[in-house]
mmCIF file of C-alpha atoms and ligand atoms in Angstrom:
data_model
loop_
_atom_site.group_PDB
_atom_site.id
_atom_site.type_symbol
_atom_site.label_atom_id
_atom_site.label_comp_id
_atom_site.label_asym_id
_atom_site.label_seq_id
_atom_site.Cartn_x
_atom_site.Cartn_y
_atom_site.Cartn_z
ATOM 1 C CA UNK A 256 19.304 -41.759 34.376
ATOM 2 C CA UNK A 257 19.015 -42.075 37.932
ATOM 3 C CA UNK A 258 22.215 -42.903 40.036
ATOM 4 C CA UNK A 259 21.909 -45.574 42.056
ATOM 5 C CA UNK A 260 22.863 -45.402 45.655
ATOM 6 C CA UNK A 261 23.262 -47.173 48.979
ATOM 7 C CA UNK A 262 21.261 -44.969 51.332
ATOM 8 C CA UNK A 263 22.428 -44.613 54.998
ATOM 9 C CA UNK A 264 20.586 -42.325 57.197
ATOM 10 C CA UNK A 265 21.644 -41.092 60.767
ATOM 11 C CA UNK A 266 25.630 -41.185 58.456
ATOM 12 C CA UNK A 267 26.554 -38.901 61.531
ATOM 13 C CA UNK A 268 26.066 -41.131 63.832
ATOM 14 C CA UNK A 269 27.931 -43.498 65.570
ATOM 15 C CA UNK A 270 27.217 -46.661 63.718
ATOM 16 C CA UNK A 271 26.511 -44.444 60.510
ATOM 17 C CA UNK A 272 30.196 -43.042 60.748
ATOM 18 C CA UNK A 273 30.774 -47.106 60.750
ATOM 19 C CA UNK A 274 29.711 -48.278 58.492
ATOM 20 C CA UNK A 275 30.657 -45.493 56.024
ATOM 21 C CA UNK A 276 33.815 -46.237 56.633
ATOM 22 C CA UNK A 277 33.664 -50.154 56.402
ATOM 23 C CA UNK A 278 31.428 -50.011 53.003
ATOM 24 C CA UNK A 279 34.252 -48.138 51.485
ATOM 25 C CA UNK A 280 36.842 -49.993 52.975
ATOM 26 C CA UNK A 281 34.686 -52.889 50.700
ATOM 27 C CA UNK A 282 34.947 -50.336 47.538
ATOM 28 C CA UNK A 283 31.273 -49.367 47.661
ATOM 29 C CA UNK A 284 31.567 -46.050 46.423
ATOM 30 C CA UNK A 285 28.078 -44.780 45.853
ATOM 31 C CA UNK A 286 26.797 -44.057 49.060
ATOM 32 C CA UNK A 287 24.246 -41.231 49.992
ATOM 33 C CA UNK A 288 24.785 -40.200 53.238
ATOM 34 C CA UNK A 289 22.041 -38.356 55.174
ATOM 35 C CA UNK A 290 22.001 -36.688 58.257
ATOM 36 C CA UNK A 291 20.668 -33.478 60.259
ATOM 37 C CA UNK A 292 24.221 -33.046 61.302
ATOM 38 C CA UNK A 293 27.254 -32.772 58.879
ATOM 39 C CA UNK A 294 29.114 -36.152 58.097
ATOM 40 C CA UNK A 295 32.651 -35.375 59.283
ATOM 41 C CA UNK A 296 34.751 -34.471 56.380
ATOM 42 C CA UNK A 297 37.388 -37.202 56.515
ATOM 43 C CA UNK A 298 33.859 -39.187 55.742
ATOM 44 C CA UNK A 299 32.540 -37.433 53.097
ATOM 45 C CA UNK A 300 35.294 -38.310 51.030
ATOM 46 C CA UNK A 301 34.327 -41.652 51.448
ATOM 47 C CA UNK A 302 30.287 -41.072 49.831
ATOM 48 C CA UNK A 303 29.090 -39.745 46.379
ATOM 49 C CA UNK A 304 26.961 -37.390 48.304
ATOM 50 C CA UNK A 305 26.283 -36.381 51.804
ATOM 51 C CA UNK A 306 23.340 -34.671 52.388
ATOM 52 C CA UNK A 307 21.985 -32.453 55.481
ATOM 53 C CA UNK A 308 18.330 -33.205 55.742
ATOM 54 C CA UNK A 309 15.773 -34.004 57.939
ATOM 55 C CA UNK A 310 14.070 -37.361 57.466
ATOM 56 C CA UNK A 311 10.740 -35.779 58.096
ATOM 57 C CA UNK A 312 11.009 -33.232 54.907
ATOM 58 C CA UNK A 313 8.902 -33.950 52.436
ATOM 59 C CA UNK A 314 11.103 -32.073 49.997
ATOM 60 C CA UNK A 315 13.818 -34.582 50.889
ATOM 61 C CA UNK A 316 12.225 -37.313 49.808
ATOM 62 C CA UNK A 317 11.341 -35.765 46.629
ATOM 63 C CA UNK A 318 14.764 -34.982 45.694
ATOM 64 C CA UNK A 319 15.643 -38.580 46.499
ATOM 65 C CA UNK A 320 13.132 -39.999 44.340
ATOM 66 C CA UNK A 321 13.660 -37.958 41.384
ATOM 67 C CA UNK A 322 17.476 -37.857 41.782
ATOM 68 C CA UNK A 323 18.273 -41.927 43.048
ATOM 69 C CA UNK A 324 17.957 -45.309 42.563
ATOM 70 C CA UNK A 325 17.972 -47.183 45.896
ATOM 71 C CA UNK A 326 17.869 -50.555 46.014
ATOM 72 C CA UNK A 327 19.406 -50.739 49.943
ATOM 73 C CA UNK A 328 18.600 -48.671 52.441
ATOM 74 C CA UNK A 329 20.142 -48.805 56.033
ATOM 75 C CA UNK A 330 17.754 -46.741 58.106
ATOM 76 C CA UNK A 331 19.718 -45.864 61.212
ATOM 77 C CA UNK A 332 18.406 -42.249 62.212
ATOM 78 C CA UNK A 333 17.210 -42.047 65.545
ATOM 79 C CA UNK A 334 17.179 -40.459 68.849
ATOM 80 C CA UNK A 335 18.420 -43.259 71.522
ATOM 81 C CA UNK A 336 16.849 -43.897 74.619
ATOM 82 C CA UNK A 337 17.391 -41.128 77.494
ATOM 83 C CA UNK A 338 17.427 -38.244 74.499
ATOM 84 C CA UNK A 339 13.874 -39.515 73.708
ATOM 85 C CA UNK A 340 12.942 -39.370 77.270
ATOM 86 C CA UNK A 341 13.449 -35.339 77.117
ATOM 87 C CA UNK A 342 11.458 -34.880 74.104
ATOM 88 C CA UNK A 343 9.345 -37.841 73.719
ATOM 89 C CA UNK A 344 6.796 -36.426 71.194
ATOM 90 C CA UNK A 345 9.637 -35.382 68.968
ATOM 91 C CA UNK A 346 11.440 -39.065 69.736
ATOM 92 C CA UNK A 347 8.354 -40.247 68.140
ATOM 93 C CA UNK A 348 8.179 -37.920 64.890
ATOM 94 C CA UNK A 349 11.883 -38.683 64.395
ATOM 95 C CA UNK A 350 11.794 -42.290 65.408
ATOM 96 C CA UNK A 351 8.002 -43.754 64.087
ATOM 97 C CA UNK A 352 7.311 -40.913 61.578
ATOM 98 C CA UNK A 353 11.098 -41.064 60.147
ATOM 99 C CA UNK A 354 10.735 -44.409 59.971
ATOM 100 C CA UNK A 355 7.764 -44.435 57.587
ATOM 101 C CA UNK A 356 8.989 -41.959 55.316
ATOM 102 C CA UNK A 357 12.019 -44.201 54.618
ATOM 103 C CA UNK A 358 9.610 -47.351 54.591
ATOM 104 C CA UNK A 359 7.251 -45.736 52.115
ATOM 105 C CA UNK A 360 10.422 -44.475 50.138
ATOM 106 C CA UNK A 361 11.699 -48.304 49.920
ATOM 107 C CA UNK A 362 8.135 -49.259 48.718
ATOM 108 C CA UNK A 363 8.032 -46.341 45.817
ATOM 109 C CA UNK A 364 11.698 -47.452 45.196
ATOM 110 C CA UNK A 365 11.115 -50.878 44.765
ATOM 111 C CA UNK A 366 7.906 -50.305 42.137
ATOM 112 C CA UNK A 367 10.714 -48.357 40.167
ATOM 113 C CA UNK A 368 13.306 -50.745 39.964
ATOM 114 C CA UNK A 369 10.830 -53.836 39.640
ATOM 115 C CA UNK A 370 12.621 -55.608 42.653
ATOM 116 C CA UNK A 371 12.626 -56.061 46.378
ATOM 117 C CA UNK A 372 14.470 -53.021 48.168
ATOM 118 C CA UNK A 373 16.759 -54.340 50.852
ATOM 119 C CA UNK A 374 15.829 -51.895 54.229
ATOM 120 C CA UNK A 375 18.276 -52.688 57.225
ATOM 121 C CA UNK A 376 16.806 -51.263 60.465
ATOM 122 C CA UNK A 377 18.420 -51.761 63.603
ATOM 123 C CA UNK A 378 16.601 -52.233 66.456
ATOM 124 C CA UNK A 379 17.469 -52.433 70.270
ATOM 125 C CA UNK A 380 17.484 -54.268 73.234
ATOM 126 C CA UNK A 381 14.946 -51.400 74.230
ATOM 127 C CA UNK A 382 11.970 -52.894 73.282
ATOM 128 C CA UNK A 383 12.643 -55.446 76.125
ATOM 129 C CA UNK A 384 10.616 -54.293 79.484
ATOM 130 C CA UNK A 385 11.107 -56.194 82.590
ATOM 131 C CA UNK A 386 9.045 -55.379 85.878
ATOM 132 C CA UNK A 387 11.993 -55.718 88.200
ATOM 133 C CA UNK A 388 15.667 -56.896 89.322
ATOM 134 C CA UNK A 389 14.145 -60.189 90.692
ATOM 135 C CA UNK A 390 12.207 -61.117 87.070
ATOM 136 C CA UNK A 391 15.980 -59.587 85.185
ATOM 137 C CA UNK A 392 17.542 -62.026 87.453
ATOM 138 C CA UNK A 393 15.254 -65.197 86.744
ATOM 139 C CA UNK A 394 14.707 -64.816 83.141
ATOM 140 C CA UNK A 395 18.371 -64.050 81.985
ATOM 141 C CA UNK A 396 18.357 -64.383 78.444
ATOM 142 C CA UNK A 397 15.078 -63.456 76.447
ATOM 143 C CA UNK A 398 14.266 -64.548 73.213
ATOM 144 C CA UNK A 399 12.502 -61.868 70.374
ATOM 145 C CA UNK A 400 9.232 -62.584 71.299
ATOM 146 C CA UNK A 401 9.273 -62.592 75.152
ATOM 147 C CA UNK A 402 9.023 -59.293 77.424
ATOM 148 C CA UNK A 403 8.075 -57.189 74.357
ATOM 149 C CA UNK A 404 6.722 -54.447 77.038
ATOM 150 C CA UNK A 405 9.128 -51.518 76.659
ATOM 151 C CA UNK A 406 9.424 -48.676 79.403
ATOM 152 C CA UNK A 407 10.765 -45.935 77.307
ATOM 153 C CA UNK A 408 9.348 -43.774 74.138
ATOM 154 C CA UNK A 409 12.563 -45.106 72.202
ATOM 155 C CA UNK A 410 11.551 -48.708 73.155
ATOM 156 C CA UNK A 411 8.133 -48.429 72.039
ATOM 157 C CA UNK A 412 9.297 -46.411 68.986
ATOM 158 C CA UNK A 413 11.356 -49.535 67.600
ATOM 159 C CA UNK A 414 9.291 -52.347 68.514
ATOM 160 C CA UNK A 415 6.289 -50.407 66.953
ATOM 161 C CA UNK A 416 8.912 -49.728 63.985
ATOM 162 C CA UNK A 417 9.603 -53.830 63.652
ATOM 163 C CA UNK A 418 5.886 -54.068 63.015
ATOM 164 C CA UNK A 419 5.726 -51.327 60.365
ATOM 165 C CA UNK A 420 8.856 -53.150 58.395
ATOM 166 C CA UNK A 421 6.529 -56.473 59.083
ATOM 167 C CA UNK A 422 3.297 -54.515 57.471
ATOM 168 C CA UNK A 423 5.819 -53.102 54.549
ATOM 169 C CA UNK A 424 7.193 -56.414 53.959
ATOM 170 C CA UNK A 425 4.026 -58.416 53.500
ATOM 171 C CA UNK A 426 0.394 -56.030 53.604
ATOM 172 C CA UNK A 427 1.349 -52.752 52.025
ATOM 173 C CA UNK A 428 -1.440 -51.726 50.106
ATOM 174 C CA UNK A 429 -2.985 -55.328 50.717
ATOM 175 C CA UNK A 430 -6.767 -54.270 49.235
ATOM 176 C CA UNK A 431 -5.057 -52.797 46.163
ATOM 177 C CA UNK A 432 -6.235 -54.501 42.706
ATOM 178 C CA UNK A 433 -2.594 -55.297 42.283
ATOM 179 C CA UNK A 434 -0.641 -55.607 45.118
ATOM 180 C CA UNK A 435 2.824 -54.996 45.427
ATOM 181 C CA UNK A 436 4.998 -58.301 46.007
ATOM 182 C CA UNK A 437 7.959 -58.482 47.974
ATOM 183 C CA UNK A 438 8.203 -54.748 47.638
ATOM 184 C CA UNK A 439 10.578 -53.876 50.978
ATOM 185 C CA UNK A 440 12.592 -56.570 51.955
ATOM 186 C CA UNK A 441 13.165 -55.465 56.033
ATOM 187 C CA UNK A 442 15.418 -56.969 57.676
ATOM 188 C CA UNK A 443 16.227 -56.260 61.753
ATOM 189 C CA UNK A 444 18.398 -56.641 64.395
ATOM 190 C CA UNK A 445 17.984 -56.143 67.763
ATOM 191 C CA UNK A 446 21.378 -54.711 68.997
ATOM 192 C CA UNK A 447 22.885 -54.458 72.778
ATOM 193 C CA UNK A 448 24.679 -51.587 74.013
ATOM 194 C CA UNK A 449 27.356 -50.591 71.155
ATOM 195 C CA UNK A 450 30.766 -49.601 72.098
ATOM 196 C CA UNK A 451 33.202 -48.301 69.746
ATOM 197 C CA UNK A 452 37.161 -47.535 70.103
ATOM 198 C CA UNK A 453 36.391 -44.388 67.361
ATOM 199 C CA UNK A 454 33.370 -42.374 68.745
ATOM 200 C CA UNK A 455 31.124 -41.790 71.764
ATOM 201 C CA UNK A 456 27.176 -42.429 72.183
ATOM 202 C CA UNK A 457 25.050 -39.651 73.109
ATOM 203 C CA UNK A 458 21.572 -39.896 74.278
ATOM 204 C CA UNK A 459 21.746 -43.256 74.658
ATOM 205 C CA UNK A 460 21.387 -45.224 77.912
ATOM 206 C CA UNK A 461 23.539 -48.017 77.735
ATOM 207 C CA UNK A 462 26.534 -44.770 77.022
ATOM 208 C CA UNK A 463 28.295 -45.517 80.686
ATOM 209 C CA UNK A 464 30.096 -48.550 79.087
ATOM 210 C CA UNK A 465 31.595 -46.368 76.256
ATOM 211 C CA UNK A 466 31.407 -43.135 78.865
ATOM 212 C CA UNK A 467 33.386 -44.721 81.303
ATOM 213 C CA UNK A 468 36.274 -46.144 79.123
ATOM 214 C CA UNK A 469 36.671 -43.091 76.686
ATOM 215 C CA UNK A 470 36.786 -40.781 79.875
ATOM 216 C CA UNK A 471 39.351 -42.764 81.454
ATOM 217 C CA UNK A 472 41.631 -43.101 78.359
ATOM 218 C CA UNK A 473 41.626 -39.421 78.129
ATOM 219 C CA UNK A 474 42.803 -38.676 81.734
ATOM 220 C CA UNK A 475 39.147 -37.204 82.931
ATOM 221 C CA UNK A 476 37.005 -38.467 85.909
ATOM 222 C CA UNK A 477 33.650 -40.100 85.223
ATOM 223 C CA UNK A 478 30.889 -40.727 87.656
ATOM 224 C CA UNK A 479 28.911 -43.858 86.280
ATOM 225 C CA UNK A 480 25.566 -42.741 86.172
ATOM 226 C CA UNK A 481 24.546 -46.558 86.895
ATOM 227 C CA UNK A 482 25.019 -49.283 89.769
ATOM 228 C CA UNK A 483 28.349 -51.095 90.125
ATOM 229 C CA UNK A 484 26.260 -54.796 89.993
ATOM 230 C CA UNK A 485 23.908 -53.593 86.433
ATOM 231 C CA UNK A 486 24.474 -56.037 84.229
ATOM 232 C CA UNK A 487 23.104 -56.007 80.518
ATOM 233 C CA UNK A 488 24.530 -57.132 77.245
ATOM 234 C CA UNK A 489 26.794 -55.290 75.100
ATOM 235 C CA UNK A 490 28.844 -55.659 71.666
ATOM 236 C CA UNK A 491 31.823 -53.831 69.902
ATOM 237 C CA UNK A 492 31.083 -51.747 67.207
ATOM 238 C CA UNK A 493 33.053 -54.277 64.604
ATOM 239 C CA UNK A 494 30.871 -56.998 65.368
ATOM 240 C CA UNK A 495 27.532 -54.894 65.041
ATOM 241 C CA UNK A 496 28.856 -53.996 61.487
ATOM 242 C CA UNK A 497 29.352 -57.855 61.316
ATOM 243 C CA UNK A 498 25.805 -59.014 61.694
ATOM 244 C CA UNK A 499 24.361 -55.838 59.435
ATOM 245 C CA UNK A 500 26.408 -56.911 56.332
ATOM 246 C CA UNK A 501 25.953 -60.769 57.470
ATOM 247 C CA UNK A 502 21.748 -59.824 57.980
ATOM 248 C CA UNK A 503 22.293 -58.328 54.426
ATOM 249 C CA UNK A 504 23.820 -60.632 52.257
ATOM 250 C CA UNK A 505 21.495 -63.687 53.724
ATOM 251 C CA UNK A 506 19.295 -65.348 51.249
ATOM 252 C CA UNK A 507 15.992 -64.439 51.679
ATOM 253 C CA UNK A 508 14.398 -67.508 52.128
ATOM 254 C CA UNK A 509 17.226 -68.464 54.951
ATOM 255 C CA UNK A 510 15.311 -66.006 57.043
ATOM 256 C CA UNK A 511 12.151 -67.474 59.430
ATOM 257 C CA UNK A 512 11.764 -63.433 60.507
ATOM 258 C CA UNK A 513 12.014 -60.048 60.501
ATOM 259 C CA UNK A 514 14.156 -58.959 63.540
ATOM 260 C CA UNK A 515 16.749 -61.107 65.095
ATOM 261 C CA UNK A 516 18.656 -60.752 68.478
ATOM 262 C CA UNK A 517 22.499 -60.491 68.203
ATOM 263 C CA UNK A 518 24.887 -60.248 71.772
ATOM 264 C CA UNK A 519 28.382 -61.180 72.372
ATOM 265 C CA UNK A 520 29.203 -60.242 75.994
ATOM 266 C CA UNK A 521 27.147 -59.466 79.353
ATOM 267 C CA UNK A 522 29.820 -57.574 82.028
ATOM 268 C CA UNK A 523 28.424 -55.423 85.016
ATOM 269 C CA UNK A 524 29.525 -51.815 85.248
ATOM 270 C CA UNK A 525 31.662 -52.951 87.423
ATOM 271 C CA UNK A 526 33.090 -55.831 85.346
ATOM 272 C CA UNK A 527 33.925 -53.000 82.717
ATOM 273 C CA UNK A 528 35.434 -50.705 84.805
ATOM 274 C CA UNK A 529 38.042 -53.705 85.875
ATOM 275 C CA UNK A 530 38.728 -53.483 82.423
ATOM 276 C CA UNK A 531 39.126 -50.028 82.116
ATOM 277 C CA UNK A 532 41.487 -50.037 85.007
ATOM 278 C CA UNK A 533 43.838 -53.045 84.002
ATOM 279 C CA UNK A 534 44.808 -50.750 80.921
ATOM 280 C CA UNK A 535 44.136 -47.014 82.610
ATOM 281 C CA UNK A 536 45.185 -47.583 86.235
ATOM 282 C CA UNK A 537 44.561 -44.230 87.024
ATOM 283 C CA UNK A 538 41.068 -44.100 85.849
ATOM 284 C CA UNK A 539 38.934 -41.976 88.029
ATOM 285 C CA UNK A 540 35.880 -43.637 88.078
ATOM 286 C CA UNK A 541 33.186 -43.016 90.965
ATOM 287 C CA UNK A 542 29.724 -45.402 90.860
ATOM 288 C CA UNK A 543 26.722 -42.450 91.617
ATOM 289 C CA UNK A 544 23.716 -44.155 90.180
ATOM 290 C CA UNK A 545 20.813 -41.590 88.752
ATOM 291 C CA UNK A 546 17.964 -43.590 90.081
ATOM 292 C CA UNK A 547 15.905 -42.855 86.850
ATOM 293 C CA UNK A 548 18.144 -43.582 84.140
ATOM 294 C CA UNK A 549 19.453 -46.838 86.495
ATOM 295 C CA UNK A 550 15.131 -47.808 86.304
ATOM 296 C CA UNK A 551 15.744 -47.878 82.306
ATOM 297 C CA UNK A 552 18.356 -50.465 82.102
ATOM 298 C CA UNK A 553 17.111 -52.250 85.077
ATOM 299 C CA UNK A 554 14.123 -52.872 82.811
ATOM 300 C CA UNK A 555 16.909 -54.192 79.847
ATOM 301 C CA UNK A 556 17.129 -57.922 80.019
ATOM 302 C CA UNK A 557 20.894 -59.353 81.013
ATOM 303 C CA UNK A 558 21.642 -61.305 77.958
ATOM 304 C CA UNK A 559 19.318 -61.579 74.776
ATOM 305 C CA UNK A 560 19.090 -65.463 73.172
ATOM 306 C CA UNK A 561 20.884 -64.590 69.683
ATOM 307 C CA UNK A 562 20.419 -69.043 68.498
ATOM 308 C CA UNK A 563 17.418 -67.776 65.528
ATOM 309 C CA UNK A 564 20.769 -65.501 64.475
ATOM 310 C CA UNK A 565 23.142 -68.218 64.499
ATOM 311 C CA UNK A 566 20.982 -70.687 63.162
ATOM 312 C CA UNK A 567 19.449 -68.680 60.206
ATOM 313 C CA UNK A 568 22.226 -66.926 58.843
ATOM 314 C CA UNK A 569 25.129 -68.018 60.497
ATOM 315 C CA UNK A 570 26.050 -65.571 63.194
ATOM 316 C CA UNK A 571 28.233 -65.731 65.556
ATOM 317 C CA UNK A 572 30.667 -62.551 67.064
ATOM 318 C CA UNK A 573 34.482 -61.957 66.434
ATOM 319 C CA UNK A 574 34.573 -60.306 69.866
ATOM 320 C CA UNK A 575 34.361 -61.617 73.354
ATOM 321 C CA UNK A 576 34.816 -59.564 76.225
ATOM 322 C CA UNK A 577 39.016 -60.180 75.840
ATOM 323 C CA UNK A 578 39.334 -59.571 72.620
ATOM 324 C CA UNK A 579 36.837 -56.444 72.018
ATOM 325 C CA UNK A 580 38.983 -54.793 75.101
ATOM 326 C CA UNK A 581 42.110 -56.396 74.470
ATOM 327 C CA UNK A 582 42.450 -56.373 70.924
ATOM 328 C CA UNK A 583 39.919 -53.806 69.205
ATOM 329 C CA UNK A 584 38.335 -51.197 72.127
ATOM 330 C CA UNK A 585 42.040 -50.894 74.157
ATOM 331 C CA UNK A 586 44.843 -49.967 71.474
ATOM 332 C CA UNK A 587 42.860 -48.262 69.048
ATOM 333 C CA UNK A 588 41.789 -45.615 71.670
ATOM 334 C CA UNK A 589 44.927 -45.674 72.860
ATOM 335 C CA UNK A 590 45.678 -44.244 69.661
ATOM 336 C CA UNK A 591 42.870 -42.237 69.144
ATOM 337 C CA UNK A 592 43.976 -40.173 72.300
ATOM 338 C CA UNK A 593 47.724 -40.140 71.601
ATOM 339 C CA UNK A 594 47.422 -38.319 68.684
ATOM 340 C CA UNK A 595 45.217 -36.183 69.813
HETATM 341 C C1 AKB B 11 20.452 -46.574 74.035
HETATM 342 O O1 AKB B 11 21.061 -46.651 75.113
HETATM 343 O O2 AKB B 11 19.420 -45.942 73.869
HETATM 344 C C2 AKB B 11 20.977 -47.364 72.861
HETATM 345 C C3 AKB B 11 20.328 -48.684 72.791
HETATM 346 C C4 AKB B 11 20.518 -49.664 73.877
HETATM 347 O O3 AKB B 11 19.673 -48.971 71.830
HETATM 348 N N1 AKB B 11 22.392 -47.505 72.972
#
């Protein structure tokens, strides 16, 4: 018999260390953690089996199918946004070609298990692309379908990704004499800048909002590598685990897409540091803007329109901008750093 799993990929990661941590916390105890990088011990604990592998390994996936039954996968391997600048051709493999493996896995899965297989894919604000300030300024929030013109390779990797969860969910293998119903059920969410209390972002773009408070609590200067006045929407890691399991559990037919926005708060880099300050008043924080990485979330919109969210499946955040610093980002780092 096959064991049946909850499959996370990118479990290394930031979000992935997440929601590890809040599935358990929930009793799901058969997850199968993947990642290029080891899952941190304390973690491991937590899963029936972490695996190192590349989502691009063929052998991988073979092992999977002969080993698993998956009827969810989340799918959060990727490399973020000014990591896939570097390396863009690789950004794609990873990002389109990882993305496909896991998509095609979720189609073989669900022929074996004779249902739907849930597939949870988070998108980004990336795949927004604005020309300039002025057109940031005017349009302030965007709804899913407008400005779908992404500057980077991650941007264009996810939005492209959306459509291949689309294709999965409703053509896969459309000219076949039987075709496959309701084979991957993918569900997405466009997410703002994450920050969490627990780990830092790396690669990613939106990073000076987590940068800039994690340096700070630990005593260390940081140089924000963006303008005191950008503005673009973030939410705390609590709440993005919020709308995944929320996203998840929706019935089916409560859903009028595939990929929803989600935002809770909008500060300015220089809203957040008056944050960071109030509880680290001798945070060394300088503003010295790296023109290209400042073009990349110039391009983000200010605030994405979340109301298909809220009025499909009920979302709404736990976690203004108060509360996230005040109640969840502030003490636990706090912590984090004291006993360190
Ligand atoms: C990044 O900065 O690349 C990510 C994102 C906004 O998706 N944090």
């Amino acid at each position: 018999m096959r064991k049946e799993v909850v499959l996370i990929t990118g479990a290394a990661g930031e979000m992935g260390q997440a929601l590890i941590h809040l599935l358990s916390e929930r009793g799901v105890d058969n997850i199968l953690a993947i990642d290029v990088r080891p899952v941190p011990k304390p973690l491991r604990s937590r899963c029936r089996a972490a695996i190192m592998g590349d989502i691009l390994d063929e052998n991988l996936f073979g092992r999977l199918v002969s080993e698993y039954a998956i009827p969810v996968i989340y799918h959060l391997a990727a490399l973020l946004s000014t990591r896939a600048e570097f390396t863009p051709e690789a950004a794609h493999r990873v990002n389109v070609n990882g993305t496909l493996n896991l998509l095609k896995l979720a189609a073989d899965q669900s022929s074996w298990l004779g249902k739907p297989v849930k597939f949870m894919f988070p998108s980004s604000v990336a795949v927004y692309g604005l020309p300039d300030l002025e057109t940031k300024e005017q349009v302030g929030a965007v709804k899913e379908e407008e400005w779908n013109q992404p500057t980077t390779m991650y941007g264009c990797n996810k939005l492209y990704c959306e459509h291949l969860g689309r294709y999965y969910a409703h053509y896969y293998r459309q000219l076949a004499a039987e075709p496959p119903h309701n084979g991957v059920d993918f569900r997405s969410i466009r997410f703002p800048g994450l920050i969490s209390a627990f780990t830092v972002p790396s690669g990613g773009t939106s990073d000076y909002g987590p940068e800039m408070l994690h340096h700070a609590a630990q005593g260390k200067p940081y140089a924000c590598f963006v303008r005191e006045d950008t503005r673009m929407p973030f939410m705390a890691m609590p709440d993005a685990l919020k709308a995944l399991m929320t996203l998840e559990l929706a019935p089916r037919d409560a859903l009028t897409t595939h990929v929803y926005n989600v935002t809770s708060f909008n500060p300015s880099a220089g809203e957040i540091l008056e944050r960071v300050k109030a509880a680290f008043p001798d945070a060394q924080v300088t503003f010295e803007p790296d023109l290209k990485r400042q073009a990349i979330v110039d391009s983000w919109p200010i605030d994405q329109d979340d109301s298909r969210a809220r009025r499909d499946w009920g979302w709404q955040p736990d976690y203004d901008l108060d509360r996230a610093f005040d109640e969840y980002l502030i003490p636990n780092i706090q912590k984090r750093y004291a006993a360190v």
